[in-house]
């Protein structure tokens, strides 16, 4: 709505009033215990993946006075990079680099609890959930895209995998249910058919000219907005994924 929530590295969580897009203004924020890498909002809670610290749960009901209410860790190094949270706010799924996918029970915001992990074939760099929340799509670095069944959070299991081209590292993924769109570093945008989760298949690709780092899908599913490290913002028509 009115506010943007930014994972701002060493500055932690920043909250920006964007009601007037031509004059954004910082209204609040909170220093995290490490470098804030990603943030997801669910209701009044912001879930922040913090590199070097773990998962932090921050109450942002009052954007001008954010309060940290819970923290959780999973390993000695806690290289947390990305986070996805189920629509019901019960579980958080963290892409934790060499530590794979880490799963937390966040049903009680001030008592987030580690549930388990799934080892990935490469460094887990990005994660998103399917629309029904059953599958976690993990961008697993050199191992490509991995699909993990998280229907039972305490017994999650990898069921599918597709390697992405060359030696580029899959870094961020977003999915609309049938297709997964992967920002795949120097290999650009990769489009993967995930309609059969146990047998995902590479469907289309587009080299973006630099290093593809992030990707988002338009509400109608026709366009991908891709952030390229050297090529800037790229808008790609994916109506015909092939």
Coordinates of N, CA and C in Angstrom, one line a residue:
X1 N 0.8 -1.2 0.0 CA 0.0 0.0 0.0 C 0.9 1.3 0.0
X2 N 0.9 1.9 1.1 CA 1.6 3.2 1.2 C 3.1 3.1 1.4
X3 N 3.5 2.0 2.0 CA 4.9 1.9 2.4 C 5.7 0.8 1.7
X4 N 7.0 1.1 1.5 CA 7.9 0.1 0.9 C 8.8 -0.3 2.0
X5 N 9.1 -1.6 2.1 CA 10.0 -2.2 3.1 C 11.2 -2.7 2.4
X6 N 12.4 -2.2 2.8 CA 13.6 -2.4 2.1 C 14.6 -3.2 3.0
X7 N 15.1 -4.3 2.5 CA 16.2 -5.0 3.1 C 17.5 -4.2 2.7
X8 N 18.1 -3.4 3.5 CA 19.1 -2.4 3.1 C 20.5 -2.8 3.6
X9 N 20.8 -4.0 3.5 CA 22.2 -4.4 3.9 C 22.5 -4.1 5.3
X10 N 23.7 -3.4 5.5 CA 24.2 -3.1 6.8 C 23.3 -2.1 7.5
X11 N 22.4 -1.4 6.8 CA 21.5 -0.5 7.4 C 20.2 -1.2 8.0
X12 N 20.1 -2.4 7.7 CA 19.0 -3.2 8.3 C 17.7 -3.0 7.5
X13 N 16.6 -2.9 8.2 CA 15.3 -2.7 7.5 C 15.0 -1.2 7.5
X14 N 14.6 -0.8 6.2 CA 14.2 0.6 6.0 C 12.8 0.7 5.6
X15 N 12.0 1.6 6.1 CA 10.6 1.8 5.8 C 10.4 3.1 5.1
X16 N 9.9 3.1 3.9 CA 9.8 4.3 3.1 C 8.3 4.6 2.7
X17 N 7.9 5.8 2.9 CA 6.6 6.3 2.5 C 6.6 6.6 1.0
X18 N 5.9 5.8 0.2 CA 5.9 6.0 -1.2 C 4.5 6.5 -1.7
X19 N 3.7 7.1 -0.8 CA 2.4 7.6 -1.2 C 2.5 8.5 -2.4
X20 N 3.5 9.4 -2.4 CA 3.9 10.3 -3.5 C 5.1 9.7 -4.1
X21 N 5.0 9.0 -5.2 CA 6.2 8.3 -5.8 C 7.3 9.2 -6.2
X22 N 6.9 10.5 -6.4 CA 8.0 11.4 -6.9 C 8.8 12.0 -5.7
X23 N 8.3 11.7 -4.5 CA 9.0 12.2 -3.3 C 8.9 11.2 -2.1
X24 N 9.6 10.0 -2.3 CA 9.6 9.0 -1.3 C 10.3 9.6 0.0
X25 N 9.9 9.1 1.1 CA 10.5 9.6 2.4 C 10.6 8.5 3.4
X26 N 11.8 8.4 4.0 CA 12.0 7.4 5.0 C 11.2 7.8 6.3
X27 N 10.5 6.9 6.8 CA 9.7 7.2 8.0 C 10.1 6.3 9.2
X28 N 10.9 5.3 9.0 CA 11.3 4.4 10.1 C 12.2 3.3 9.6
X29 N 12.6 2.5 10.5 CA 13.4 1.3 10.2 C 14.0 0.7 11.5
X30 N 14.8 -0.3 11.3 CA 15.4 -1.0 12.4 C 16.7 -1.6 12.0
X31 N 17.7 -1.4 12.8 CA 19.0 -2.0 12.6 C 18.9 -3.5 12.9
X32 N 19.3 -4.3 11.9 CA 19.3 -5.8 12.1 C 20.6 -6.2 12.7
X33 N 20.7 -7.4 13.1 CA 22.0 -7.9 13.8 C 23.0 -8.4 12.8
X34 N 22.8 -8.1 11.5 CA 23.7 -8.4 10.4 C 23.2 -7.7 9.2
X35 N 23.6 -8.1 8.0 CA 23.3 -7.5 6.8 C 21.9 -8.0 6.3
X36 N 20.9 -7.1 6.2 CA 19.6 -7.5 5.8 C 19.6 -7.8 4.3
X37 N 19.3 -9.0 3.9 CA 19.4 -9.5 2.6 C 18.0 -9.4 1.8
X38 N 17.0 -9.9 2.5 CA 15.6 -9.9 1.9 C 14.6 -9.7 3.0
X39 N 13.4 -9.2 2.5 CA 12.3 -9.0 3.5 C 11.0 -9.4 2.8
X40 N 10.2 -10.1 3.6 CA 8.8 -10.4 3.2 C 7.8 -9.9 4.2
X41 N 6.7 -9.3 3.8 CA 5.7 -8.8 4.7 C 4.5 -9.7 4.7
X42 N 4.0 -10.0 5.9 CA 2.8 -10.8 6.2 C 2.0 -10.0 7.3
X43 N 0.9 -9.4 6.9 CA 0.2 -8.6 7.9 C 1.0 -7.5 8.5
X44 N 1.1 -7.5 9.8 CA 1.9 -6.5 10.5 C 3.4 -6.9 10.8
X45 N 3.8 -8.1 10.2 CA 5.1 -8.6 10.5 C 6.0 -8.6 9.3
X46 N 7.2 -8.1 9.4 CA 8.2 -8.2 8.4 C 9.2 -9.3 8.8
X47 N 9.4 -10.2 7.9 CA 10.4 -11.3 8.1 C 11.6 -11.0 7.3
X48 N 12.7 -10.9 7.9 CA 14.0 -10.5 7.3 C 15.0 -11.6 7.3
X49 N 15.6 -11.9 6.2 CA 16.7 -12.8 6.1 C 18.0 -12.0 6.3
X50 N 18.7 -12.3 7.4 CA 19.8 -11.5 7.8 C 21.1 -12.3 7.6
X51 N 22.0 -11.8 6.7 CA 23.3 -12.5 6.5 C 24.1 -12.3 7.8
X52 N 24.5 -13.4 8.3 CA 25.4 -13.4 9.5 C 24.7 -13.5 10.8
X53 N 23.3 -13.5 10.8 CA 22.6 -13.5 12.0 C 21.5 -14.6 12.0
X54 N 20.6 -14.6 11.0 CA 19.5 -15.5 11.0 C 18.3 -14.9 10.5
X55 N 17.1 -15.4 10.9 CA 15.8 -14.8 10.6 C 15.4 -13.9 11.7
X56 N 14.9 -12.7 11.3 CA 14.4 -11.7 12.3 C 13.0 -11.4 12.0
X57 N 12.1 -11.4 13.0 CA 10.7 -11.1 12.8 C 10.5 -9.7 13.5
X58 N 10.0 -8.8 12.6 CA 9.9 -7.4 13.1 C 8.4 -6.9 12.9
X59 N 7.9 -6.4 14.0 CA 6.6 -5.8 14.1 C 6.6 -4.4 13.4
X60 N 5.9 -4.3 12.3 CA 5.8 -3.0 11.6 C 4.4 -2.4 11.6
X61 N 3.6 -2.8 12.6 CA 2.3 -2.2 12.7 C 2.3 -0.7 12.7
X62 N 3.3 -0.1 13.4 CA 3.5 1.3 13.4 C 4.8 1.5 12.6
X63 N 4.7 1.9 11.4 CA 5.9 2.0 10.5 C 7.0 3.0 11.1
X64 N 6.6 3.9 11.9 CA 7.6 4.8 12.5 C 8.3 4.3 13.7
X65 N 7.8 3.1 14.2 CA 8.4 2.6 15.4 C 8.5 1.0 15.3
X66 N 9.2 0.5 14.3 CA 9.4 -0.9 14.1 C 10.0 -1.6 15.4
X67 N 9.6 -2.7 15.7 CA 10.1 -3.4 16.9 C 10.4 -4.9 16.5
X68 N 11.6 -5.3 16.9 CA 12.0 -6.7 16.6 C 11.4 -7.6 17.7
X69 N 10.6 -8.6 17.3 CA 9.9 -9.4 18.3 C 10.4 -10.8 18.4
X70 N 11.2 -11.3 17.4 CA 11.7 -12.6 17.5 C 12.9 -12.8 16.5
X71 N 13.7 -13.8 16.9 CA 14.9 -14.1 16.1 C 15.1 -15.6 16.1
X72 N 15.6 -16.2 15.1 CA 15.9 -17.6 15.0 C 17.1 -17.8 14.2
X73 N 17.9 -18.8 14.5 CA 19.1 -19.2 13.8 C 19.0 -20.7 13.4
X74 N 19.9 -21.1 12.5 CA 19.8 -22.5 12.1 C 21.2 -23.2 12.0
X75 N 22.2 -22.4 11.9 CA 23.6 -23.0 11.7 C 24.6 -22.0 12.3
X76 N 25.8 -22.4 12.3 CA 26.9 -21.6 12.9 C 27.1 -20.3 12.0
X77 N 27.0 -20.5 10.7 CA 27.3 -19.4 9.8 C 26.1 -18.5 9.5
X78 N 24.9 -19.0 9.4 CA 23.7 -18.3 9.2 C 23.8 -17.3 8.0
X79 N 24.2 -17.9 6.9 CA 24.3 -17.1 5.6 C 22.9 -17.1 5.0
X80 N 22.0 -16.4 5.6 CA 20.7 -16.3 5.1 C 20.6 -15.3 4.0
X81 N 20.0 -15.7 2.8 CA 20.0 -14.8 1.6 C 18.6 -14.4 1.2
X82 N 17.6 -15.3 1.2 CA 16.3 -15.0 0.8 C 15.3 -15.7 1.7
X83 N 14.1 -15.2 1.7 CA 13.0 -15.8 2.6 C 11.7 -15.7 1.9
X84 N 10.9 -16.8 2.1 CA 9.5 -16.8 1.7 C 8.7 -17.2 2.8
X85 N 7.5 -16.7 3.0 CA 6.6 -17.0 4.1 C 5.2 -17.5 3.6
X86 N 4.7 -18.6 4.1 CA 3.4 -19.1 3.7 C 2.3 -18.0 3.9
X87 N 1.3 -18.1 3.1 CA 0.2 -17.1 3.1 C -0.5 -17.1 4.5
X88 N -0.5 -18.2 5.2 CA -1.1 -18.2 6.5 C -0.2 -17.8 7.6
X89 N 1.1 -17.4 7.2 CA 2.0 -16.9 8.2 C 2.5 -17.9 9.2
X90 N 2.4 -19.2 8.9 CA 2.8 -20.2 9.8 C 4.3 -20.7 9.6
X91 N 4.8 -20.6 8.4 CA 6.1 -21.1 8.2 C 6.9 -20.1 7.3
X92 N 8.2 -20.1 7.6 CA 9.2 -19.3 6.8 C 10.2 -20.2 6.2
X93 N 10.5 -20.0 5.0 CA 11.5 -20.8 4.2 C 12.6 -19.9 3.8
X94 N 13.8 -20.3 4.2 CA 15.0 -19.4 4.0 C 16.0 -20.1 3.1
X95 N 16.4 -19.4 2.1 CA 17.5 -19.9 1.2 C 18.8 -19.5 2.0
X96 N 19.6 -20.5 2.4 CA 20.7 -20.2 3.3 C 22.0 -20.7 2.7
X97 N 22.2 -20.3 1.4 CA 23.5 -20.6 0.8 C 23.9 -22.0 0.9
X98 N 25.1 -22.3 1.4 CA 25.6 -23.7 1.5 C 24.8 -24.6 2.5
X99 N 24.0 -23.9 3.3 CA 23.2 -24.7 4.3 C 21.8 -25.1 3.7
X100 N 21.6 -24.8 2.4 CA 20.4 -25.3 1.8 C 19.2 -24.5 2.2
X101 N 18.0 -25.2 2.2 CA 16.7 -24.6 2.5 C 16.5 -24.8 4.0
X102 N 16.3 -23.8 4.8 CA 16.0 -23.9 6.2 C 14.5 -23.5 6.4
X103 N 13.9 -24.3 7.3 CA 12.4 -24.1 7.5 C 12.2 -23.8 9.0
X104 N 11.4 -22.7 9.2 CA 11.1 -22.2 10.5 C 9.5 -22.2 10.8
X105 N 9.1 -22.5 12.0 CA 7.8 -22.3 12.4 C 7.7 -20.9 13.0
X106 N 6.9 -20.0 12.3 CA 6.8 -18.7 12.7 C 5.3 -18.3 13.1
X107 N 4.6 -19.4 13.5 CA 3.2 -19.2 13.9 C 3.1 -18.3 15.1
X108 N 4.0 -18.4 16.0 CA 4.1 -17.5 17.2 C 5.3 -16.6 16.9
X109 N 4.9 -15.3 16.6 CA 5.9 -14.4 16.0 C 7.1 -14.2 16.9
X110 N 6.9 -14.2 18.2 CA 8.0 -13.9 19.2 C 8.7 -15.2 19.6
X111 N 8.3 -16.3 18.9 CA 9.0 -17.6 19.2 C 9.3 -18.4 17.9
X112 N 9.9 -17.8 17.0 CA 10.2 -18.5 15.7 C 11.1 -19.7 16.1
X113 N 10.8 -20.9 15.5 CA 11.5 -22.1 15.9 C 11.9 -22.9 14.6
X114 N 13.2 -23.3 14.6 CA 13.7 -24.1 13.5 C 13.0 -25.4 13.4
X115 N 12.6 -25.8 12.2 CA 11.8 -27.1 12.0 C 12.7 -28.1 11.4
X116 N 13.5 -27.7 10.3 CA 14.3 -28.6 9.6 C 15.0 -28.0 8.4
X117 N 15.6 -28.8 7.6 CA 16.3 -28.3 6.5 C 16.3 -29.3 5.4
X118 N 16.5 -28.8 4.1 CA 16.6 -29.7 3.0 C 17.9 -29.3 2.3
X119 N 18.8 -30.3 2.2 CA 20.1 -30.0 1.5 C 19.9 -29.8 0.0
X120 N 20.4 -28.8 -0.5 CA 20.3 -28.5 -2.0 C 21.6 -28.8 -2.7
X121 N 21.5 -29.1 -4.0 CA 22.7 -29.5 -4.7 C 23.7 -28.4 -5.0
X122 N 23.3 -27.1 -4.7 CA 24.2 -26.0 -4.9 C 23.8 -25.0 -3.8
X123 N 24.5 -23.9 -3.8 CA 24.2 -22.8 -2.8 C 22.8 -22.2 -3.0
X124 N 22.0 -22.4 -2.0 CA 20.6 -21.8 -2.1 C 20.6 -20.3 -2.1
X125 N 20.2 -19.7 -3.2 CA 20.3 -18.2 -3.3 C 19.0 -17.5 -3.3
X126 N 17.9 -18.3 -3.7 CA 16.6 -17.6 -3.8 C 15.5 -18.7 -3.5
X127 N 14.4 -18.2 -3.0 CA 13.3 -19.2 -2.8 C 11.9 -18.4 -2.9
X128 N 11.0 -19.2 -3.5 CA 9.6 -18.7 -3.5 C 8.7 -19.9 -3.4
X129 N 7.4 -19.6 -3.1 CA 6.4 -20.7 -2.9 C 5.4 -20.8 -4.1
X130 N 4.9 -21.9 -4.3 CA 3.8 -22.1 -5.3 C 2.6 -21.4 -4.7
X131 N 1.6 -21.1 -5.6 CA 0.4 -20.4 -5.2 C -0.3 -21.1 -4.1
X132 N -0.3 -22.5 -4.1 CA -1.0 -23.2 -3.1 C -0.1 -23.5 -1.8
X133 N 1.1 -23.1 -1.9 CA 2.0 -23.2 -0.7 C 2.6 -24.6 -0.6
X134 N 2.3 -25.5 -1.5 CA 2.8 -26.9 -1.4 C 4.3 -27.0 -1.7
X135 N 4.7 -26.2 -2.7 CA 6.1 -26.4 -3.2 C 6.9 -25.2 -2.9
X136 N 8.2 -25.4 -2.6 CA 9.2 -24.3 -2.6 C 10.1 -24.5 -3.8
X137 N 10.2 -23.4 -4.5 CA 11.1 -23.4 -5.7 C 12.4 -22.7 -5.2
X138 N 13.5 -23.4 -5.3 CA 14.8 -22.9 -4.8 C 15.8 -22.7 -5.9
X139 N 16.3 -21.5 -6.0 CA 17.4 -21.2 -7.0 C 18.6 -21.6 -6.3
X140 N 19.2 -22.7 -6.8 CA 20.3 -23.4 -6.1 C 21.7 -23.2 -6.8
X141 N 22.0 -22.0 -7.1 CA 23.3 -21.7 -7.7 C 23.6 -22.6 -8.9
X142 N 24.8 -23.2 -8.9 CA 25.2 -24.0 -10.0 C 24.4 -25.2 -10.2
X143 N 23.5 -25.6 -9.3 CA 22.7 -26.8 -9.4 C 21.4 -26.4 -10.1
X144 N 21.1 -25.2 -10.4 CA 19.9 -24.8 -11.1 C 18.7 -24.6 -10.2
X145 N 17.5 -25.0 -10.7 CA 16.3 -24.9 -9.9 C 15.9 -26.2 -9.3
X146 N 15.6 -26.1 -8.0 CA 15.2 -27.3 -7.3 C 13.8 -27.1 -6.8
X147 N 12.9 -28.2 -6.8 CA 11.6 -28.1 -6.3 C 11.4 -29.0 -5.1
X148 N 10.9 -28.4 -4.0 CA 10.9 -29.1 -2.8 C 9.4 -29.2 -2.3
X149 N 8.9 -30.4 -2.0 CA 7.6 -30.5 -1.5 C 7.6 -30.2 0.0
X150 N 6.9 -29.1 0.4 CA 6.9 -28.6 1.8 C 5.5 -28.8 2.4
X151 N 4.7 -29.7 1.8 CA 3.4 -29.9 2.4 C 3.4 -30.2 3.9
X152 N 4.4 -31.1 4.2 CA 4.7 -31.4 5.6 C 6.0 -30.7 5.9
X153 N 5.9 -29.6 6.6 CA 7.1 -28.7 6.8 C 8.2 -29.4 7.5
X154 N 7.8 -30.3 8.4 CA 8.9 -31.0 9.2 C 9.4 -32.3 8.5
X155 N 8.9 -32.5 7.3 CA 9.4 -33.7 6.5 C 9.5 -33.3 5.0
X156 N 10.0 -32.1 4.8 CA 10.1 -31.6 3.4 C 11.1 -32.4 2.6
X157 N 10.9 -32.6 1.3 CA 11.7 -33.4 0.5 C 11.8 -32.9 -0.9
X158 N 13.0 -32.9 -1.5 CA 13.2 -32.5 -2.9 C 12.6 -33.5 -3.8
X159 N 11.8 -33.1 -4.8 CA 11.2 -34.0 -5.7 C 11.5 -33.7 -7.2
X160 N 12.1 -32.6 -7.4 CA 12.5 -32.3 -8.8 C 13.6 -31.3 -8.9
X161 N 14.3 -31.3 -10.1 CA 15.4 -30.5 -10.3 C 15.7 -30.3 -11.8
X162 N 16.1 -29.1 -12.2 CA 16.5 -28.9 -13.6 C 17.7 -28.0 -13.5
X163 N 18.8 -28.4 -14.2 CA 20.0 -27.6 -14.3 C 19.8 -26.5 -15.3
X164 N 20.3 -25.3 -15.0 CA 20.2 -24.2 -15.9 C 21.5 -24.1 -16.7
X165 N 21.4 -23.5 -17.8 CA 22.6 -23.6 -18.8 C 23.9 -23.1 -18.3
X166 N 24.9 -23.7 -18.8 CA 26.3 -23.2 -18.5 C 26.7 -23.3 -17.1
X167 N 27.6 -22.5 -16.7 CA 28.1 -22.5 -15.3 C 27.5 -21.4 -14.5
X168 N 26.6 -20.6 -15.1 CA 26.0 -19.5 -14.3 C 25.2 -20.0 -13.1
X169 N 25.1 -19.2 -12.1 CA 24.4 -19.5 -10.9 C 23.0 -19.0 -10.9
X170 N 22.0 -19.9 -10.7 CA 20.7 -19.4 -10.5 C 20.6 -18.7 -9.2
X171 N 20.1 -17.5 -9.2 CA 20.1 -16.6 -8.0 C 18.8 -16.3 -7.4
X172 N 17.8 -16.0 -8.3 CA 16.5 -15.6 -7.7 C 15.4 -16.3 -8.6
X173 N 14.3 -16.7 -8.0 CA 13.2 -17.3 -8.8 C 11.9 -16.8 -8.3
X174 N 11.0 -16.6 -9.3 CA 9.6 -16.4 -8.9 C 8.7 -17.3 -9.8
X175 N 7.6 -17.6 -9.4 CA 6.8 -18.6 -10.1 C 5.3 -18.3 -10.1
X176 N 4.6 -18.6 -11.2 CA 3.2 -18.3 -11.3 C 2.3 -19.6 -11.2
X177 N 2.9 -20.7 -10.9 CA 2.1 -22.0 -10.9 C 2.5 -22.9 -12.0
X178 N 2.6 -22.5 -13.2 CA 2.9 -23.3 -14.3 C 4.4 -23.2 -14.7
X179 N 4.9 -21.9 -14.6 CA 6.2 -21.6 -15.0 C 7.0 -21.0 -13.9
X180 N 8.3 -21.3 -13.9 CA 9.2 -20.6 -13.0 C 10.2 -19.8 -13.8
X181 N 10.4 -18.6 -13.3 CA 11.3 -17.6 -14.0 C 12.5 -17.4 -13.1
X182 N 13.7 -17.7 -13.7 CA 14.9 -17.7 -12.9 C 15.8 -16.6 -13.5
X183 N 16.3 -15.7 -12.6 CA 17.4 -14.8 -12.9 C 18.7 -15.6 -12.7
X184 N 19.3 -15.9 -13.9 CA 20.4 -16.9 -13.9 C 21.8 -16.3 -14.2
X185 N 22.1 -15.2 -13.5 CA 23.4 -14.5 -13.7 C 23.7 -14.2 -15.1
X186 N 24.8 -14.6 -15.6 CA 25.2 -14.3 -17.0 C 24.4 -15.1 -18.1
X187 N 23.7 -16.1 -17.6 CA 22.9 -16.9 -18.6 C 21.5 -16.2 -18.8
X188 N 21.3 -15.1 -18.1 CA 20.0 -14.3 -18.3 C 18.8 -14.9 -17.7
X189 N 17.7 -14.8 -18.4 CA 16.4 -15.3 -17.9 C 16.2 -16.7 -18.4
X190 N 15.8 -17.6 -17.4 CA 15.5 -19.0 -17.8 C 14.0 -19.2 -17.4
X191 N 13.2 -19.8 -18.3 CA 11.8 -20.1 -18.1 C 11.7 -21.6 -18.0
X192 N 11.1 -22.1 -16.9 CA 11.1 -23.5 -16.7 C 9.6 -23.9 -16.4
X193 N 9.2 -25.0 -17.1 CA 7.9 -25.6 -17.0 C 7.9 -26.4 -15.7
X194 N 7.1 -26.0 -14.7 CA 7.0 -26.7 -13.4 C 5.6 -27.3 -13.2
X195 N 4.9 -27.5 -14.3 CA 3.5 -28.0 -14.1 C 3.5 -29.4 -13.6
X196 N 4.6 -30.1 -13.9 CA 4.9 -31.5 -13.3 C 6.1 -31.3 -12.4
X197 N 5.8 -31.1 -11.1 CA 6.9 -30.7 -10.2 C 8.0 -31.8 -10.1
X198 N 7.7 -33.0 -10.4 CA 8.8 -34.0 -10.3 C 9.6 -34.1 -11.6
X199 N 9.1 -33.4 -12.6 CA 9.9 -33.4 -13.9 C 9.9 -32.1 -14.5
X200 N 10.5 -31.1 -13.9 CA 10.5 -29.7 -14.5 C 11.4 -29.7 -15.7
X201 N 11.1 -28.8 -16.7 CA 11.8 -28.8 -18.0 C 12.0 -27.4 -18.4
X202 N 13.2 -27.2 -18.9 CA 13.6 -25.9 -19.4 C 12.8 -25.6 -20.7
X203 N 12.1 -24.5 -20.7 CA 11.2 -24.2 -21.8 C 11.7 -23.0 -22.7
X204 N 12.3 -22.0 -22.1 CA 12.8 -20.9 -22.9 C 13.8 -20.1 -22.1
X205 N 14.6 -19.3 -22.9 CA 15.6 -18.5 -22.2 C 15.9 -17.2 -23.0
X206 N 16.4 -16.2 -22.3 CA 16.8 -15.0 -23.0 C 18.1 -14.4 -22.3
X207 N 19.1 -14.3 -23.1 CA 20.3 -13.6 -22.5 C 20.0 -12.1 -22.4
X208 N 20.4 -11.6 -21.2 CA 20.0 -10.2 -21.0 C 21.2 -9.2 -21.1
X209 N 22.3 -9.7 -21.5 CA 23.5 -8.9 -21.8 C 24.4 -8.6 -20.7
X210 N 24.0 -9.0 -19.5 CA 24.9 -8.7 -18.3 C 24.8 -9.8 -17.3
X211 N 24.4 -9.4 -16.1 CA 24.2 -10.4 -15.0 C 22.8 -10.3 -14.4
X212 N 22.0 -11.2 -14.7 CA 20.6 -11.2 -14.2 C 20.5 -11.5 -12.7
X213 N 20.0 -10.5 -12.0 CA 20.0 -10.7 -10.5 C 18.7 -10.8 -9.8
X214 N 17.6 -10.3 -10.4 CA 16.3 -10.4 -9.7 C 15.2 -10.4 -10.8
X215 N 14.1 -10.9 -10.4 CA 13.0 -11.0 -11.4 C 11.7 -11.0 -10.7
X216 N 10.7 -10.3 -11.4 CA 9.3 -10.3 -10.9 C 8.4 -10.4 -12.1
X217 N 7.2 -10.9 -11.8 CA 6.2 -11.2 -12.8 C 5.0 -10.3 -12.7
X218 N 4.5 -9.7 -13.8 CA 3.4 -8.9 -13.8 C 2.1 -9.7 -13.4
X219 N 1.1 -8.9 -12.9 CA -0.1 -9.6 -12.3 C -0.8 -10.4 -13.4
X220 N -0.7 -10.0 -14.6 CA -1.4 -10.8 -15.7 C -0.6 -11.9 -16.3
X221 N 0.7 -12.0 -15.8 CA 1.6 -13.1 -16.3 C 2.2 -12.8 -17.6
X222 N 2.0 -11.6 -18.2 CA 2.5 -11.4 -19.6 C 3.9 -10.9 -19.6
X223 N 4.3 -10.2 -18.6 CA 5.6 -9.6 -18.6 C 6.5 -10.0 -17.4
X224 N 7.8 -10.2 -17.7 CA 8.8 -10.3 -16.6 C 9.6 -9.0 -16.5
X225 N 9.8 -8.6 -15.3 CA 10.6 -7.4 -15.1 C 11.9 -7.9 -14.4
X226 N 13.0 -7.7 -15.1 CA 14.3 -8.3 -14.7 C 15.3 -7.3 -14.4
X227 N 15.9 -7.4 -13.3 CA 17.0 -6.4 -12.9 C 18.3 -7.1 -13.3
X228 N 19.0 -6.4 -14.2 CA 20.3 -6.9 -14.7 C 21.4 -6.0 -14.1
X229 N 22.4 -6.6 -13.6 CA 23.5 -5.9 -12.8 C 24.1 -4.8 -13.7
X230 N 24.3 -5.1 -14.9 CA 25.0 -4.0 -15.8 C 24.0 -3.5 -16.9
X231 N 22.9 -4.2 -17.1 CA 22.0 -3.9 -18.2 C 20.7 -3.1 -17.8
X232 N 20.6 -2.9 -16.4 CA 19.5 -2.2 -15.9 C 18.2 -3.0 -15.9
X233 N 17.1 -2.2 -16.0 CA 15.8 -2.9 -15.9 C 15.4 -3.4 -17.3
X234 N 15.0 -4.7 -17.4 CA 14.6 -5.2 -18.7 C 13.2 -5.7 -18.6
X235 N 12.4 -5.4 -19.6 CA 11.0 -5.8 -19.6 C 10.8 -6.8 -20.7
X236 N 10.4 -8.0 -20.4 CA 10.4 -9.1 -21.3 C 9.0 -9.7 -21.5
X237 N 8.5 -9.8 -22.7 CA 7.2 -10.4 -22.9 C 7.3 -11.9 -22.9
X238 N 6.6 -12.5 -22.0 CA 6.7 -14.0 -21.8 C 5.4 -14.7 -22.1
X239 N 4.5 -14.0 -22.8 CA 3.2 -14.6 -23.1 C 3.4 -15.9 -23.9
X240 N 4.4 -16.0 -24.7 CA 4.9 -17.2 -25.4 C 6.2 -17.6 -24.7
X241 N 6.2 -18.4 -23.7 CA 7.4 -18.7 -22.9 C 8.6 -19.2 -23.8
X242 N 8.2 -19.9 -24.8 CA 9.3 -20.6 -25.7 C 10.0 -19.5 -26.5

